[in-house]
mmCIF file of C-alpha atoms in Angstrom:
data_model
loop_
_atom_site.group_PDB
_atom_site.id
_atom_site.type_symbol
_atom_site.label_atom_id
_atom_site.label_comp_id
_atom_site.label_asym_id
_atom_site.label_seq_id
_atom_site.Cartn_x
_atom_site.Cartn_y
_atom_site.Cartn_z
ATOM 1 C CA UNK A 963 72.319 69.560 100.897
ATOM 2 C CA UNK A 964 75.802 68.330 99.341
ATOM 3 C CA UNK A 965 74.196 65.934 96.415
ATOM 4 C CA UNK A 966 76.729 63.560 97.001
ATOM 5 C CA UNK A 967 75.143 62.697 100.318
ATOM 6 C CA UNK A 968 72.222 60.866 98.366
ATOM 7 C CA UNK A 969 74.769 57.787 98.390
ATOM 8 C CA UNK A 970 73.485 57.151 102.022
ATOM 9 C CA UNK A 971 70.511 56.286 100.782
ATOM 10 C CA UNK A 972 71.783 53.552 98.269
ATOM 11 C CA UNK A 973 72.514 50.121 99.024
ATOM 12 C CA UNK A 974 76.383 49.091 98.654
ATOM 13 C CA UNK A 975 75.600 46.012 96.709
ATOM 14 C CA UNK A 976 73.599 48.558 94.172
ATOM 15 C CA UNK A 977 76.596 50.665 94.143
ATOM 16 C CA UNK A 978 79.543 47.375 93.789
ATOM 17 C CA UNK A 979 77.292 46.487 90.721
ATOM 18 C CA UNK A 980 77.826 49.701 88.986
ATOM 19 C CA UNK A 981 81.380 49.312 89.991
ATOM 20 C CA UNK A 982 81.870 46.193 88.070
ATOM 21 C CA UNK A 983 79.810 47.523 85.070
ATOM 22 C CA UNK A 984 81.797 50.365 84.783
ATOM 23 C CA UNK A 985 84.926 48.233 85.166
ATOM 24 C CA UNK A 986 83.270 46.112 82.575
ATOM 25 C CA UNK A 987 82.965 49.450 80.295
ATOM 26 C CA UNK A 988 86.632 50.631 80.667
ATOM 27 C CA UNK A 989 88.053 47.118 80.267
ATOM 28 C CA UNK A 990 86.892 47.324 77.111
ATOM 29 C CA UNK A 991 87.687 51.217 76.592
ATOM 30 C CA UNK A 992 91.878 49.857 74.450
ATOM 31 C CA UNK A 993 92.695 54.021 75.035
ATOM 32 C CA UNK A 994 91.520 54.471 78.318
ATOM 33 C CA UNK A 995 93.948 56.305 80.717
ATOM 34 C CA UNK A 996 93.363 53.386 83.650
ATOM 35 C CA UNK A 997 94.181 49.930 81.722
ATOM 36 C CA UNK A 998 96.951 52.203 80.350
ATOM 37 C CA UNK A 999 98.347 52.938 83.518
ATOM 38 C CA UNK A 1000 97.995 49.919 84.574
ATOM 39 C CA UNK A 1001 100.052 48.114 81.955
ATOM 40 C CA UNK A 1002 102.942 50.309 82.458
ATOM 41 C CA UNK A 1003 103.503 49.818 85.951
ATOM 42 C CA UNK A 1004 102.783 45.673 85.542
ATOM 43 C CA UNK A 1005 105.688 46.073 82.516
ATOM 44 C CA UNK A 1006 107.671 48.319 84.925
ATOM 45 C CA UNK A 1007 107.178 46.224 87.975
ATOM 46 C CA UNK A 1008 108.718 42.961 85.358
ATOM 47 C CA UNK A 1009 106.289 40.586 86.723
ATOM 48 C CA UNK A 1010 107.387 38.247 84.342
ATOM 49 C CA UNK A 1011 103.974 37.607 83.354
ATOM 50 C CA UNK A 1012 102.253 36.019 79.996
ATOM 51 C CA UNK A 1013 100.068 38.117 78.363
ATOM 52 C CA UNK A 1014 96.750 36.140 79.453
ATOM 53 C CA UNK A 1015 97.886 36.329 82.860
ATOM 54 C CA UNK A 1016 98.461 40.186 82.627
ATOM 55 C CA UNK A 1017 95.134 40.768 80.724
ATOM 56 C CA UNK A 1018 93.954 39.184 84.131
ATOM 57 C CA UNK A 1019 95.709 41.141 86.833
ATOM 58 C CA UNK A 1020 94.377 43.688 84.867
ATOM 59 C CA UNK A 1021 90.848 43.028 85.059
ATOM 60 C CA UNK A 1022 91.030 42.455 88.800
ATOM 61 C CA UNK A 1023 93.032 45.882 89.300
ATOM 62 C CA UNK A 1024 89.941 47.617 87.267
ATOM 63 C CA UNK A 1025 87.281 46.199 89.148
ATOM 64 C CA UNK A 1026 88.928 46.192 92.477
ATOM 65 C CA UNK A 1027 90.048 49.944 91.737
ATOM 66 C CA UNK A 1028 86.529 50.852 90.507
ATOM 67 C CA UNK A 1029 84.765 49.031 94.126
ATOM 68 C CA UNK A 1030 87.236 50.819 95.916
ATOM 69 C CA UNK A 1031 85.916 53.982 94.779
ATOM 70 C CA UNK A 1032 82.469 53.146 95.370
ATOM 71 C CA UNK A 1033 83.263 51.749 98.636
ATOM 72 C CA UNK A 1034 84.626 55.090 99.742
ATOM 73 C CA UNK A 1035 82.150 57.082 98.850
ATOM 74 C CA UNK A 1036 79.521 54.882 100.640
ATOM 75 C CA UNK A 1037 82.217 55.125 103.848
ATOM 76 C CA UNK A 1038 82.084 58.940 103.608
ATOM 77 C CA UNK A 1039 78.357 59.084 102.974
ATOM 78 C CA UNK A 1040 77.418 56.926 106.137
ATOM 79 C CA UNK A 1041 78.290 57.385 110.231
ATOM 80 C CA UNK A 1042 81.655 55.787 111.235
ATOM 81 C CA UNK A 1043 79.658 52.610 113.018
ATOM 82 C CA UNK A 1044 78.542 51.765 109.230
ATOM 83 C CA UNK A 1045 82.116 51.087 108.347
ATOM 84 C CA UNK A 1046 83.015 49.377 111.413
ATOM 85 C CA UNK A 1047 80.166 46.976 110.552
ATOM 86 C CA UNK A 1048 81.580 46.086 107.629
ATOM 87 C CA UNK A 1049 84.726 44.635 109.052
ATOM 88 C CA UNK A 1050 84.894 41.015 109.234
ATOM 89 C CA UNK A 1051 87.922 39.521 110.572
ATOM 90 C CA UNK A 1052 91.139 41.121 112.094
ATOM 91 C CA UNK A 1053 94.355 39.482 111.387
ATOM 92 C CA UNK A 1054 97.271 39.923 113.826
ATOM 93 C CA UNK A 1055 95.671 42.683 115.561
ATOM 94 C CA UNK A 1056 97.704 42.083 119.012
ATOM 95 C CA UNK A 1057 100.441 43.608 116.907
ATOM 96 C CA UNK A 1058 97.783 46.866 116.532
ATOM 97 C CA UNK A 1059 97.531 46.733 120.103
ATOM 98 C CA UNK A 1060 101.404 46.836 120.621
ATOM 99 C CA UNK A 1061 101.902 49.649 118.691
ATOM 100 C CA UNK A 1062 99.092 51.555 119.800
ATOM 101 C CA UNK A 1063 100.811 50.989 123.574
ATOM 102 C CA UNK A 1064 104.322 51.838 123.025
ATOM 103 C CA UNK A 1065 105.138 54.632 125.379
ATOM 104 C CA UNK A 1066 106.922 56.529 121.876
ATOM 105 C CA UNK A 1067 103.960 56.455 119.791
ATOM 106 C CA UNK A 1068 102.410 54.190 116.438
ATOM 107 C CA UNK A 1069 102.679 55.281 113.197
ATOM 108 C CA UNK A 1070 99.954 52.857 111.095
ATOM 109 C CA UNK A 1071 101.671 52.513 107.427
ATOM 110 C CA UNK A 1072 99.037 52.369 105.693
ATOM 111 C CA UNK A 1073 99.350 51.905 101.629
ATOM 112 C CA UNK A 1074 97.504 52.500 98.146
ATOM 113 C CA UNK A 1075 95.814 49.209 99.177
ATOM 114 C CA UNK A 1076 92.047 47.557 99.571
ATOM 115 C CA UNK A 1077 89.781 49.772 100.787
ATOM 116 C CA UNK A 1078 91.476 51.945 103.245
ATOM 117 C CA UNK A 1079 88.688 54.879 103.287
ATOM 118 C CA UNK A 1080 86.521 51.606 105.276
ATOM 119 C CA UNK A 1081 88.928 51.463 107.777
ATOM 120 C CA UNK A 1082 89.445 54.845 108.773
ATOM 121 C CA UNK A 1083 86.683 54.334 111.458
ATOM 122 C CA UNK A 1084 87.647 51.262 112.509
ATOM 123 C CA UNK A 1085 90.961 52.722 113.548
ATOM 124 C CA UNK A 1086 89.579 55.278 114.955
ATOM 125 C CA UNK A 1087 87.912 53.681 117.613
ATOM 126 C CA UNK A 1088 91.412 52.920 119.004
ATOM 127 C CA UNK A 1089 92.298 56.975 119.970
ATOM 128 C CA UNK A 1090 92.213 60.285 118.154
ATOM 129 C CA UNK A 1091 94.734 60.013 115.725
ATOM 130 C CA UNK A 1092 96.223 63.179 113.507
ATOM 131 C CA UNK A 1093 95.960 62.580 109.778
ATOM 132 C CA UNK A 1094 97.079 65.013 107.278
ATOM 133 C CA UNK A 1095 94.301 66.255 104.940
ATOM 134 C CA UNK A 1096 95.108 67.320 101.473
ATOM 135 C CA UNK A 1097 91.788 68.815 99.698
ATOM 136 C CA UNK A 1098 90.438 66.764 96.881
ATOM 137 C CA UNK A 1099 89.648 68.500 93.600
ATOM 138 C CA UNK A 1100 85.900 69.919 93.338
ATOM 139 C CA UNK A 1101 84.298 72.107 95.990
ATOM 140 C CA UNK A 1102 81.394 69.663 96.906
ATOM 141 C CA UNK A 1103 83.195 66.571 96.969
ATOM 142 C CA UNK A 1104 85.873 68.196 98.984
ATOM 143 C CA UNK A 1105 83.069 69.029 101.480
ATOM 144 C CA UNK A 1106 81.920 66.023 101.077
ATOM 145 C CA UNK A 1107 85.098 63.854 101.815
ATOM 146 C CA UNK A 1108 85.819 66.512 104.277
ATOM 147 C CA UNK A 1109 82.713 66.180 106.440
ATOM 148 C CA UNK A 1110 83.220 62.396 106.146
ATOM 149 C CA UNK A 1111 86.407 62.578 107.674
ATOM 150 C CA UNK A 1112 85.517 64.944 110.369
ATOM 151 C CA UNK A 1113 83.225 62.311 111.697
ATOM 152 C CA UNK A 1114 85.831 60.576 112.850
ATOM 153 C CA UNK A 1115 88.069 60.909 116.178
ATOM 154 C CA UNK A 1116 91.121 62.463 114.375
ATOM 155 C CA UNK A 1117 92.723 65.547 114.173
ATOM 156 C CA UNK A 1118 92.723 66.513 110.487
ATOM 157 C CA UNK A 1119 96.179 68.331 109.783
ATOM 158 C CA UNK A 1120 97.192 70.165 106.405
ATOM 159 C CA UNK A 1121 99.813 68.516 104.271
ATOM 160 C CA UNK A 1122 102.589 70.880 105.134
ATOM 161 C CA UNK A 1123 105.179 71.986 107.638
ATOM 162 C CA UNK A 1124 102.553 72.752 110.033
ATOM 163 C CA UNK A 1125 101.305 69.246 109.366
ATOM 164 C CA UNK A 1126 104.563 67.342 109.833
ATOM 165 C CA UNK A 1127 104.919 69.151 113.102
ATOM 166 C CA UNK A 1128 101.209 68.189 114.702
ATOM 167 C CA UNK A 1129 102.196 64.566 113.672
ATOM 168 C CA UNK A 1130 105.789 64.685 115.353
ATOM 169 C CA UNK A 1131 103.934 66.197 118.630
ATOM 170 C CA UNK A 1132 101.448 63.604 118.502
ATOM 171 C CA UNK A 1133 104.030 60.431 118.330
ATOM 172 C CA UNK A 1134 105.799 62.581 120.931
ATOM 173 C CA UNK A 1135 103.275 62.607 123.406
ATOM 174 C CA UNK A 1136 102.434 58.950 122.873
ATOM 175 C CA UNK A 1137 99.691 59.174 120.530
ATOM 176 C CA UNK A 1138 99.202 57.655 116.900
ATOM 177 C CA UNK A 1139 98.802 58.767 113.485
ATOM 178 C CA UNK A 1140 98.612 57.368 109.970
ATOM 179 C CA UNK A 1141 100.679 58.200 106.819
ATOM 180 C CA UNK A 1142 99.916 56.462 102.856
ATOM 181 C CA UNK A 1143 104.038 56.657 102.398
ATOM 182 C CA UNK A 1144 103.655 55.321 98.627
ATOM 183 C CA UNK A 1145 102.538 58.819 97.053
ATOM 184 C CA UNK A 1146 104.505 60.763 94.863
ATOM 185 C CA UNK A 1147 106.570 63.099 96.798
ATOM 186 C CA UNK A 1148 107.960 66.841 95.943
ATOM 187 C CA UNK A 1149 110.847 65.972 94.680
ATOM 188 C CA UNK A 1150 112.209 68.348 98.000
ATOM 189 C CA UNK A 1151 110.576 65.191 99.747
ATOM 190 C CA UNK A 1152 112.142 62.257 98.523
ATOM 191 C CA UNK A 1153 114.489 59.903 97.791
ATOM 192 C CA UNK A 1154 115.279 57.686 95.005
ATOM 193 C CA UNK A 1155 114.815 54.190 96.049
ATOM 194 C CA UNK A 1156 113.649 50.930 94.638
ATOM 195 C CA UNK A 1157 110.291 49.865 94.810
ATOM 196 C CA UNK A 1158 108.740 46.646 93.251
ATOM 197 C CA UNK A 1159 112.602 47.201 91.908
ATOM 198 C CA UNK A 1160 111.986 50.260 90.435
ATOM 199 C CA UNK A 1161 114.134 52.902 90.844
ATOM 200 C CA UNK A 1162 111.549 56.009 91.766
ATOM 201 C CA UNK A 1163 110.532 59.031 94.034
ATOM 202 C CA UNK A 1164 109.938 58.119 97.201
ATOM 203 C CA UNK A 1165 108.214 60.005 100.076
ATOM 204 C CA UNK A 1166 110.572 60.164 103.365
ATOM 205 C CA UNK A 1167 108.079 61.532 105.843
ATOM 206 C CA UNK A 1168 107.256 58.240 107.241
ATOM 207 C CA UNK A 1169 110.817 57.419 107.677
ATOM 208 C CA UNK A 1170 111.945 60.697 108.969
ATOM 209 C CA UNK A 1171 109.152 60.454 111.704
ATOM 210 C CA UNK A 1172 110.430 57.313 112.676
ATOM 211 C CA UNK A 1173 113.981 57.693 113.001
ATOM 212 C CA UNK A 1174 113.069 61.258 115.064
ATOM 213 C CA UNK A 1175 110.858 59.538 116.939
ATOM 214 C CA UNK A 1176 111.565 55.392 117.286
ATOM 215 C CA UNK A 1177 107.571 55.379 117.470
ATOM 216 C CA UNK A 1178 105.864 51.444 116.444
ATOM 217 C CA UNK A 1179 105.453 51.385 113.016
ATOM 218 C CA UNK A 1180 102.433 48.992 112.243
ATOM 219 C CA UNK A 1181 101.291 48.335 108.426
ATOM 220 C CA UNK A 1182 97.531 48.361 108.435
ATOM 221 C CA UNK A 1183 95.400 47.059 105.179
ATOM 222 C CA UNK A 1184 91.274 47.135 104.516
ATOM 223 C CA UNK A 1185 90.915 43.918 101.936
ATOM 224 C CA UNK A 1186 87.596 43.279 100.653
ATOM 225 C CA UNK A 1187 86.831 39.136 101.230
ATOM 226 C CA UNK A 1188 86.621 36.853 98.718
ATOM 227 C CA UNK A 1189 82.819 36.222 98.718
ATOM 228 C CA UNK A 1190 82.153 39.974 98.464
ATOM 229 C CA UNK A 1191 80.832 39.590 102.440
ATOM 230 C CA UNK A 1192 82.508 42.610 104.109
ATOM 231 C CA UNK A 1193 86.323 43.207 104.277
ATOM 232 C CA UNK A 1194 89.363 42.019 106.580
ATOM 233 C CA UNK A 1195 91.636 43.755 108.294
ATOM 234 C CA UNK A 1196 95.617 42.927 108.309
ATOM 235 C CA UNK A 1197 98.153 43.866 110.619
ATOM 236 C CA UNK A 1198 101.532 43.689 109.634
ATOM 237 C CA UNK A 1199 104.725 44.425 112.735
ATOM 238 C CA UNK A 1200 107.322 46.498 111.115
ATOM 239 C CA UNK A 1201 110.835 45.773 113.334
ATOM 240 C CA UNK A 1202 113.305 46.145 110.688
ATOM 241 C CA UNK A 1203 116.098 48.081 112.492
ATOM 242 C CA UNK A 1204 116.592 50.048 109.137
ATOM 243 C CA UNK A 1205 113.085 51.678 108.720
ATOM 244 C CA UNK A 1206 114.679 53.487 111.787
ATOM 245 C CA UNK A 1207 118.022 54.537 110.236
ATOM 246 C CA UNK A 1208 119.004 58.026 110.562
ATOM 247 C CA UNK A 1209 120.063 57.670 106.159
ATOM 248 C CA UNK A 1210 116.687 58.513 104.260
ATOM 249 C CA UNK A 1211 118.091 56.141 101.773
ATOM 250 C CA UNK A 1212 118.443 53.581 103.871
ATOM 251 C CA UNK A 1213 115.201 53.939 106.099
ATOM 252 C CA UNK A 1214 112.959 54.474 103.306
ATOM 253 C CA UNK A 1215 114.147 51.311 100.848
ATOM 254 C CA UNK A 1216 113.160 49.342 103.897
ATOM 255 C CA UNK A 1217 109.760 51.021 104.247
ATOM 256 C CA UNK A 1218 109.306 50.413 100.613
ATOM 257 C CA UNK A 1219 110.457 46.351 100.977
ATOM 258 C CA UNK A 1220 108.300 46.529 103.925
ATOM 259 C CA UNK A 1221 104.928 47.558 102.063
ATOM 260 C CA UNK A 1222 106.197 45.112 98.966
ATOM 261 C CA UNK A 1223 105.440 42.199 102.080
ATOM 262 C CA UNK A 1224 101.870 43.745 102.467
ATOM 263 C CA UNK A 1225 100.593 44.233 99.254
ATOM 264 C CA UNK A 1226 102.395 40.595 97.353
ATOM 265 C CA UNK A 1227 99.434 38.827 99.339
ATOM 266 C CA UNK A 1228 97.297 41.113 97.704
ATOM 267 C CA UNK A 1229 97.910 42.137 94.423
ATOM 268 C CA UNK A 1230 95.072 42.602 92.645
ATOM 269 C CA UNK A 1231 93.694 44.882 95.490
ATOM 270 C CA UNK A 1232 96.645 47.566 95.270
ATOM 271 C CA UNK A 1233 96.231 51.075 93.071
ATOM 272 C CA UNK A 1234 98.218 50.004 90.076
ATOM 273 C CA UNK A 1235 96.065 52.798 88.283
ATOM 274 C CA UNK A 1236 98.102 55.228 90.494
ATOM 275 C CA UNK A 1237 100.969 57.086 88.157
ATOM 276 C CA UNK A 1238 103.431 55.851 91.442
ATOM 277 C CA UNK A 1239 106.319 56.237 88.902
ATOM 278 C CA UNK A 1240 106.504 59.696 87.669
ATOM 279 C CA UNK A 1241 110.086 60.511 88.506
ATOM 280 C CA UNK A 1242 112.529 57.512 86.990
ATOM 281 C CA UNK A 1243 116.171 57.979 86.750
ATOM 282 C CA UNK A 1244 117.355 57.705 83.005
ATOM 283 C CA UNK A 1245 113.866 57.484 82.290
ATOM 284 C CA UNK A 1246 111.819 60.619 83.549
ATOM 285 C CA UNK A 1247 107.910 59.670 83.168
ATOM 286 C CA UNK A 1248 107.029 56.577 81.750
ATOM 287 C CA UNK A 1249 103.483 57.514 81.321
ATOM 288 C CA UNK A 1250 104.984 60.098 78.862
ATOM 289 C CA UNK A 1251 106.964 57.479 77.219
ATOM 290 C CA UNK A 1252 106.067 54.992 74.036
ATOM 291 C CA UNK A 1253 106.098 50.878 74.578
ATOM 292 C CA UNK A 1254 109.219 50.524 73.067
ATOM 293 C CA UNK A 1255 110.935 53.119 75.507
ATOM 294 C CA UNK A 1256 109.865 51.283 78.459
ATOM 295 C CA UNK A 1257 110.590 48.051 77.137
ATOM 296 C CA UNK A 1258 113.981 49.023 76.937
ATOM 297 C CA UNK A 1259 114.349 50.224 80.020
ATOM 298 C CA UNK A 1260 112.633 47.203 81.930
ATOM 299 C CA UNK A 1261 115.357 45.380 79.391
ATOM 300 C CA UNK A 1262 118.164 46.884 81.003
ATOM 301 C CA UNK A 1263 117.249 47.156 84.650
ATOM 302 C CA UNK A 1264 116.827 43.165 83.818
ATOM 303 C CA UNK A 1265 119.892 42.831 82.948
ATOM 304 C CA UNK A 1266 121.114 44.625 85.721
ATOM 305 C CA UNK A 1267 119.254 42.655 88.571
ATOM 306 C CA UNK A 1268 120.534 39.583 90.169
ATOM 307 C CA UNK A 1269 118.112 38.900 93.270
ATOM 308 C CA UNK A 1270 114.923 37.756 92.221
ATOM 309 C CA UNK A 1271 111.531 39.147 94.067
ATOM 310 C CA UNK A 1272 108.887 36.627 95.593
ATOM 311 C CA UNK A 1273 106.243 35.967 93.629
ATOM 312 C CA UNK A 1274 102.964 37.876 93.968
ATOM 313 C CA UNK A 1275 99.359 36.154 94.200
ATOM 314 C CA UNK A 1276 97.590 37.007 91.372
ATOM 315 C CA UNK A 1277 94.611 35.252 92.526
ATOM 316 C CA UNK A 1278 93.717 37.870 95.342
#
């Protein structure tokens, strides 16, 4: 038997308390790769934060990060009607259902944010959507994750041409699938765009499938409540006329400002951890770079910006 399937057998509040020690333990780790991360892209991102309130973000991105983890693996360790017991509320989920009925398919954009791993099943109950699989690192927790995912009702796809293809059929034929479009593309796979008004790699499958397409595009999130009871489900309508635009440029800036809407509400539950800015114009990789490199550079792009972004809640 797969060892890793001996986290059926432990109780999620056992395992979200050795999430927050361990978030307790790298929070206090100055060198660790995670809080380091994590600063760059809240100095990239210019939040325009003091330094108590970023030593706070940060806190809540570590623990939330480090529960999301743990949250997962329970997910893949249990049957799908585990997960779907764990959902609480559904917000705006007559846009779901709109998407899910339009006669030219739904892609669900679905981000780096909450717990998305949880709600897996309970999208799945909806159809049997095709997801693209990419193999995680390690033989037993790739058959792990793997046999996790296979419980479900999708069709699990490689992350290739043959891939892109199955999904295109799919929306074709009326069906659904979901895509995480804020991963770091090949750079044969992207465009340079802002996001968070950064200037970085961008993926333009989502936006290429929807301009092909003119399939629903419905932002989905998993976000864990407040008084650690379950998690929420948020349904966010995507109508901007651009995300449909024929320009990859165009279509995927608007993808990015549309995800920027989902995850503001809920900043502390998004994977800042996640090296999202590898590929920066004038810049290269930040995570390569020394403090007073990127405090130039957030300096200048500053300088250089005249619309200011909505504020983000830094209290969820």
């Amino acid at each position: 038997m797969n060892p890793y399937h001996l986290f059926k057998y432990v109780p999620l509040s056992l395992l979200q308390g050795l999430a927050h020690i361990v978030a307790w333990i790298v929070m206090r780790m100055s060198d660790a790769s995670l809080v380091r991360t994590i600063g760059i892209n809240i100095t990239l991102t210019d939040l325009n934060l003091s330094e108590l309130q970023k030593q706070k973000l940060t806190k809540a991105i570590v623990v939330n990060q480090c529960l999301s983890s743990v949250e997962s693996i329970k997910s893949w360790a249990m049957p799908p009607k585990w997960s779907m017991e764990q959902i609480r509320d559904i917000y705006n989920k007559d846009i779901l259902l709109q998407g899910l009925a339009d006669p030219n398919g739904m892609l669900a954009i679905i981000p780096h944010l909450g717990t998305w791993e949880m709600m897996n099943a309970w999208l799945n109950q909806f159809g049997s959507p095709t997801i693209m699989y990419k193999p995680v690192k390690g033989k037993l927790i790739n058959e792990f994750v793997l046999q996790g995912r296979q419980r479900l009702n999708a069709t699990l796809v490689p992350t290739d041409g043959s891939g892109v293809k199955a999904i295109f059929k799919t929306l074709k034929q009326g069906g659904f699938s979901m895509v995480l479009p804020d991963h770091v593309p090949e750079p044969s796979g992207g465009v340079i765009v802002p996001f968070f008004g950064v200037e970085t790699l961008t993926s333009t499958l989502a936006s290429k499938l929807a301009s092909k397409t003119n399939c629903a595009l419905v932002g989905v999130s998993c976000i864990r409540r407040s008084d650690g009871q379950g998690f929420d489900i948020h349904c966010y309508k995507f109508d901007d006329q651009a995300l449909y635009s024929r320009d990859s440029a165009v279509s995927t800036y608007a993808l990015n400002q549309a995800m920027e809407r989902m995850i503001r509400p809920h900043c502390s539950h998004y994977m800042w951890g996640y090296r999202r800015f590898k590929h920066l114009p004038n810049l290269g990789n930040p995570y390569n770079s020394d403090e007073k490199t990127i405090a130039a550079y957030v300096l200048n792009k500053r300088n250089s910006t005249v619309e200011l972004d909505p504020p983000m809640d830094l209290n969820n």
